[in-house]
């Protein structure tokens, strides 16, 4: 067995606007690094957390990396102790899949450490266990793209059935993370429990149009399908300047713009890097007008997802 393994897992944009809880994509960066080492002391120990966003629980029952690794070890009847060192690059409580990315990196590292050779989609259930602890609901639209890369469709949670979709190489994402927090649990709480049939029908059209657009590389169809009638009408109200941020990105040529995951981050999907730079800066200016500082991430869509770092 190796003495130490380092793995990287990228941030992700859940929902991707048209696919509430069923669609997401992975960014190339930012991401989290987890280094795992076997230990003679039983149980999981979370070492001091490094990186820009380190205020996370060290209790392995509350830390998503700890929960996912424990679930993984239990499933394999491995009782060896484990130390996890987390270098946190993904902003927390920001709508960028932060709870998933460290859990994904951790299980990918443990898989390599014990040479268990599970395929990425086989690691997903352990990460979902940690998402359940973090948010109360085991949604997979952050964990799956972070593990697999690209655009990912959650065809079914039970039984778990995840599909990697076509991901046009030119896509560049501008993601703006305003300095405020929205907990996923709270952002789910405000959503209606039922929706009218007509709304459901329209939303099915939007996601089908979006997926068809990915395969046809039809950016105009993707743009027309960039609509969320399920969550954004409610969640948009939690984000200062939401409509103006969206308008600013579209004015700069973004294909579409919306809330990343449960927010407050917003993203613009763009046809190239220049457009993403312009859209991102315009989005930041709007947030600044709302007295919100922000971080801007310009990233390609990760085609690879989580990986071992040599
Ligand atoms: N699909 C989830 C939600 C993602 O929108 O609540 C949370 O990051």
Coordinates of C-alpha atoms and ligand atoms in Angstrom, one line a residue:
X1 CA 0.0 0.0 0.0
X2 CA 1.1 3.6 -0.7
X3 CA 2.0 5.8 2.2
X4 CA 0.1 8.8 1.0
X5 CA -2.1 9.8 -2.0
X6 CA -3.1 13.2 -3.2
X7 CA -6.3 13.8 -5.2
X8 CA -7.9 16.8 -6.8
X9 CA -11.6 17.4 -7.3
X10 CA -13.1 20.5 -9.0
X11 CA -15.9 22.8 -8.1
X12 CA -19.2 22.3 -9.9
X13 CA -22.2 24.2 -11.1
X14 CA -25.3 22.2 -10.1
X15 CA -28.6 22.6 -11.8
X16 CA -26.9 24.3 -14.8
X17 CA -30.2 26.4 -14.7
X18 CA -32.5 24.2 -16.7
X19 CA -32.0 20.9 -14.7
X20 CA -32.8 21.4 -11.1
X21 CA -31.2 18.6 -9.1
X22 CA -30.5 16.6 -12.3
X23 CA -27.9 18.5 -14.3
X24 CA -24.5 19.9 -13.4
X25 CA -21.1 20.5 -14.8
X26 CA -17.5 20.6 -13.5
X27 CA -15.2 23.5 -13.6
X28 CA -11.5 23.1 -14.3
X29 CA -10.8 25.3 -11.3
X30 CA -11.1 26.1 -8.4
X31 CA -10.9 22.7 -6.7
X32 CA -10.0 21.0 -3.5
X33 CA -7.0 18.7 -2.8
X34 CA -7.2 15.9 -0.3
X35 CA -4.1 14.0 0.9
X36 CA -4.9 10.8 2.6
X37 CA -2.5 8.7 4.7
X38 CA -3.1 5.5 6.6
X39 CA -2.6 5.7 10.4
X40 CA -2.2 3.3 13.3
X41 CA -4.7 5.2 15.3
X42 CA -8.2 3.9 14.5
X43 CA -10.8 6.2 13.0
X44 CA -10.6 9.2 10.7
X45 CA -8.6 12.2 11.7
X46 CA -9.1 15.5 9.8
X47 CA -5.8 17.4 10.0
X48 CA -5.8 21.3 10.1
X49 CA -7.5 22.5 7.0
X50 CA -5.5 24.7 4.6
X51 CA -6.4 27.0 1.8
X52 CA -8.5 30.1 1.4
X53 CA -11.7 28.6 2.7
X54 CA -10.7 26.6 5.8
X55 CA -13.5 27.2 8.3
X56 CA -14.9 23.7 8.1
X57 CA -15.6 21.1 10.8
X58 CA -12.8 18.9 11.9
X59 CA -15.2 16.3 13.4
X60 CA -15.1 13.5 10.8
X61 CA -18.8 12.9 11.4
X62 CA -19.6 16.5 10.3
X63 CA -16.8 17.0 7.7
X64 CA -18.0 15.8 4.3
X65 CA -14.7 14.3 3.4
X66 CA -14.7 12.4 6.7
X67 CA -18.3 11.2 6.2
X68 CA -17.7 10.0 2.6
X69 CA -14.4 8.2 3.5
X70 CA -16.0 6.5 6.5
X71 CA -18.9 5.3 4.3
X72 CA -16.4 4.0 1.8
X73 CA -14.2 2.2 4.4
X74 CA -17.3 0.7 6.0
X75 CA -18.5 -0.7 2.7
X76 CA -15.1 -2.5 2.2
X77 CA -14.8 -3.5 5.9
X78 CA -11.6 -1.6 6.2
X79 CA -10.9 -0.7 9.8
X80 CA -7.4 0.9 9.3
X81 CA -7.2 4.5 10.7
X82 CA -6.9 7.4 8.2
X83 CA -5.6 10.9 8.2
X84 CA -7.1 13.4 5.8
X85 CA -5.4 16.7 4.9
X86 CA -7.7 19.1 3.1
X87 CA -6.5 22.0 1.0
X88 CA -9.7 23.9 0.3
X89 CA -9.8 26.0 -2.9
X90 CA -13.6 26.0 -3.4
X91 CA -15.5 28.7 -1.5
X92 CA -17.8 27.3 1.1
X93 CA -21.6 27.9 1.3
X94 CA -21.2 29.6 -2.1
X95 CA -23.1 27.3 -4.5
X96 CA -20.0 25.9 -6.1
X97 CA -20.3 22.3 -4.8
X98 CA -17.8 22.8 -2.0
X99 CA -19.2 20.1 0.2
X100 CA -19.0 17.6 -2.7
X101 CA -15.5 18.6 -3.9
X102 CA -13.6 17.7 -0.8
X103 CA -15.6 14.5 -0.3
X104 CA -15.0 13.5 -4.0
X105 CA -11.2 14.2 -3.7
X106 CA -11.1 12.2 -0.5
X107 CA -12.8 9.0 -1.9
X108 CA -10.7 9.2 -5.0
X109 CA -7.6 9.3 -2.9
X110 CA -8.7 6.4 -0.7
X111 CA -9.7 4.3 -3.7
X112 CA -6.1 4.8 -5.0
X113 CA -4.5 4.3 -1.6
X114 CA -6.0 0.8 -1.2
X115 CA -5.8 0.1 -4.9
X116 CA -9.5 -0.7 -4.8
X117 CA -10.1 0.2 -8.5
X118 CA -13.7 1.3 -8.2
X119 CA -14.9 3.3 -11.2
X120 CA -15.8 6.9 -10.6
X121 CA -19.5 6.3 -10.7
X122 CA -19.1 3.5 -8.1
X123 CA -17.6 6.1 -5.7
X124 CA -20.7 8.3 -6.0
X125 CA -22.9 6.7 -3.3
X126 CA -20.3 7.5 -0.6
X127 CA -20.2 11.1 -1.6
X128 CA -24.0 11.2 -1.6
X129 CA -23.9 10.1 2.0
X130 CA -21.9 13.1 2.8
X131 CA -24.2 15.4 0.8
X132 CA -27.1 14.1 2.9
X133 CA -25.3 15.0 6.1
X134 CA -24.3 18.5 4.7
X135 CA -27.6 19.5 3.1
X136 CA -30.3 17.1 4.4
X137 CA -30.9 15.8 0.8
X138 CA -28.6 13.5 -1.1
X139 CA -28.6 15.5 -4.4
X140 CA -26.0 14.3 -6.9
X141 CA -25.7 17.2 -9.3
X142 CA -22.5 18.5 -7.7
X143 CA -20.9 15.2 -6.8
X144 CA -21.4 13.5 -10.1
X145 CA -19.8 16.2 -12.3
X146 CA -17.0 16.7 -9.8
X147 CA -16.2 13.0 -10.0
X148 CA -16.8 12.5 -13.7
X149 CA -16.1 15.9 -15.3
X150 CA -18.1 17.6 -18.1
X151 CA -21.9 18.0 -18.1
X152 CA -23.6 15.2 -16.1
X153 CA -27.2 14.1 -16.0
X154 CA -28.7 12.4 -13.0
X155 CA -31.1 10.2 -14.7
X156 CA -32.1 8.6 -11.5
X157 CA -31.1 8.7 -7.8
X158 CA -32.7 5.4 -6.9
X159 CA -31.4 3.4 -8.5
X160 CA -28.4 5.6 -9.1
X161 CA -28.0 6.2 -12.8
X162 CA -25.7 9.0 -14.0
X163 CA -25.0 9.9 -17.6
X164 CA -22.0 11.9 -18.9
X165 CA -23.2 14.3 -21.6
X166 CA -21.5 15.9 -24.5
X167 CA -19.5 18.9 -23.4
X168 CA -18.5 21.4 -26.1
X169 CA -14.8 22.2 -25.7
X170 CA -15.1 25.9 -26.4
X171 CA -17.4 26.6 -23.4
X172 CA -15.9 28.9 -20.8
X173 CA -17.6 29.7 -17.6
X174 CA -17.4 32.9 -15.7
X175 CA -18.4 32.3 -12.1
X176 CA -18.9 35.1 -9.7
X177 CA -19.0 34.4 -6.0
X178 CA -20.4 37.3 -4.0
X179 CA -19.2 37.6 -0.4
X180 CA -22.4 36.3 1.2
X181 CA -23.6 32.9 2.3
X182 CA -26.8 31.0 1.4
X183 CA -27.1 27.6 2.9
X184 CA -28.4 24.9 0.5
X185 CA -30.7 23.7 3.2
X186 CA -32.3 27.2 3.4
X187 CA -32.4 27.6 -0.3
X188 CA -34.3 24.3 -0.6
X189 CA -36.7 25.3 2.2
X190 CA -38.1 28.2 0.3
X191 CA -39.1 26.2 -2.8
X192 CA -42.7 25.2 -3.3
X193 CA -43.4 21.5 -2.6
X194 CA -45.6 21.1 -5.7
X195 CA -45.7 22.8 -9.1
X196 CA -48.4 23.1 -11.7
X197 CA -48.4 20.6 -14.5
X198 CA -48.0 23.4 -17.1
X199 CA -44.8 24.6 -15.3
X200 CA -43.4 21.0 -15.3
X201 CA -44.2 20.7 -19.0
X202 CA -42.4 23.9 -19.9
X203 CA -39.4 22.9 -17.8
X204 CA -39.2 19.5 -19.5
X205 CA -38.9 21.4 -22.8
X206 CA -36.1 23.6 -21.4
X207 CA -33.9 20.7 -20.2
X208 CA -34.6 18.6 -23.3
X209 CA -33.7 21.7 -25.4
X210 CA -30.5 22.2 -23.4
X211 CA -29.3 18.6 -23.8
X212 CA -30.1 18.6 -27.5
X213 CA -28.2 21.9 -27.8
X214 CA -25.1 20.3 -26.1
X215 CA -25.1 17.4 -28.7
X216 CA -25.7 19.7 -31.7
X217 CA -23.4 22.4 -30.3
X218 CA -26.3 24.7 -31.0
X219 CA -25.5 27.6 -28.7
X220 CA -28.7 29.4 -29.8
X221 CA -30.8 26.5 -28.7
X222 CA -28.9 26.3 -25.4
X223 CA -29.4 30.0 -24.9
X224 CA -33.2 29.6 -25.5
X225 CA -33.3 26.7 -23.1
X226 CA -31.4 28.5 -20.3
X227 CA -34.5 28.8 -18.2
X228 CA -35.4 27.6 -14.7
X229 CA -39.0 28.0 -13.7
X230 CA -38.6 25.7 -10.6
X231 CA -36.0 27.3 -8.3
X232 CA -34.8 30.6 -9.7
X233 CA -38.0 32.6 -9.3
X234 CA -37.7 32.0 -5.6
X235 CA -34.0 31.9 -5.1
X236 CA -33.3 34.9 -7.2
X237 CA -34.9 37.0 -4.5
X238 CA -32.2 36.0 -2.1
X239 CA -29.4 37.4 -4.3
X240 CA -29.0 41.2 -4.4
X241 CA -29.0 42.4 -8.0
X242 CA -29.8 38.9 -9.4
X243 CA -31.7 40.2 -12.5
X244 CA -29.2 42.9 -13.2
X245 CA -26.3 40.4 -12.9
X246 CA -28.0 38.2 -15.4
X247 CA -28.7 41.0 -17.8
X248 CA -25.1 42.3 -17.6
X249 CA -23.7 38.9 -18.6
X250 CA -26.1 38.5 -21.5
X251 CA -25.3 42.0 -22.7
X252 CA -21.6 40.9 -23.0
X253 CA -22.5 37.9 -25.2
X254 CA -22.9 35.1 -22.6
X255 CA -24.9 32.1 -23.9
X256 CA -26.8 32.1 -20.6
X257 CA -26.5 33.2 -17.0
X258 CA -28.1 32.0 -13.8
X259 CA -27.6 30.8 -10.2
X260 CA -24.8 28.3 -9.6
X261 CA -26.3 25.5 -7.5
X262 CA -28.3 27.0 -4.6
X263 CA -26.4 30.3 -4.9
X264 CA -25.4 32.9 -4.1
X265 CA -22.7 32.4 -6.8
X266 CA -23.9 33.2 -10.3
X267 CA -22.4 31.8 -13.5
X268 CA -22.3 32.8 -17.2
X269 CA -21.8 30.1 -19.8
X270 CA -19.8 31.7 -22.6
X271 CA -18.7 30.7 -26.1
X272 CA -15.0 31.7 -25.5
X273 CA -12.6 33.1 -22.9
X274 CA -12.8 36.7 -24.0
X275 CA -16.6 36.7 -23.6
X276 CA -16.3 35.0 -20.2
X277 CA -13.8 37.7 -19.0
X278 CA -16.1 40.5 -20.1
X279 CA -19.2 38.9 -18.7
X280 CA -17.5 38.1 -15.4
X281 CA -16.3 41.6 -14.9
X282 CA -19.7 43.0 -15.8
X283 CA -21.3 40.7 -13.3
X284 CA -18.8 41.7 -10.6
X285 CA -19.6 45.4 -11.3
X286 CA -23.3 44.8 -10.7
X287 CA -22.6 43.0 -7.4
X288 CA -20.3 45.9 -6.4
X289 CA -23.2 48.3 -7.0
X290 CA -25.1 46.2 -4.5
X291 CA -22.2 46.6 -2.0
X292 CA -21.0 43.1 -2.5
X293 CA -17.4 42.3 -3.1
X294 CA -16.9 39.1 -5.1
X295 CA -14.4 36.6 -6.4
X296 CA -14.3 35.9 -10.1
X297 CA -13.3 32.5 -11.5
X298 CA -12.9 32.1 -15.3
X299 CA -12.6 28.4 -16.1
X300 CA -13.0 25.9 -18.9
X301 CA -15.4 23.0 -18.3
X302 CA -13.4 20.2 -16.8
X303 CA -13.6 17.2 -19.2
X304 CA -11.8 15.0 -16.7
X305 CA -13.2 15.7 -13.2
X306 CA -11.5 14.3 -10.2
X307 CA -8.0 12.9 -10.5
X308 CA -5.0 11.6 -8.7
X309 CA -2.1 14.1 -8.4
X310 CA 1.3 12.5 -8.7
Ligands
LIG1 N1 -29.4 20.9 -6.8 C1 -29.1 21.4 -5.6 C2 -30.0 22.6 -5.2 C3 -27.6 21.9 -5.6 O1 -30.2 23.4 -6.1 O2 -30.5 22.7 -4.1 C4 -27.1 22.5 -4.4 O3 -25.8 22.9 -4.5

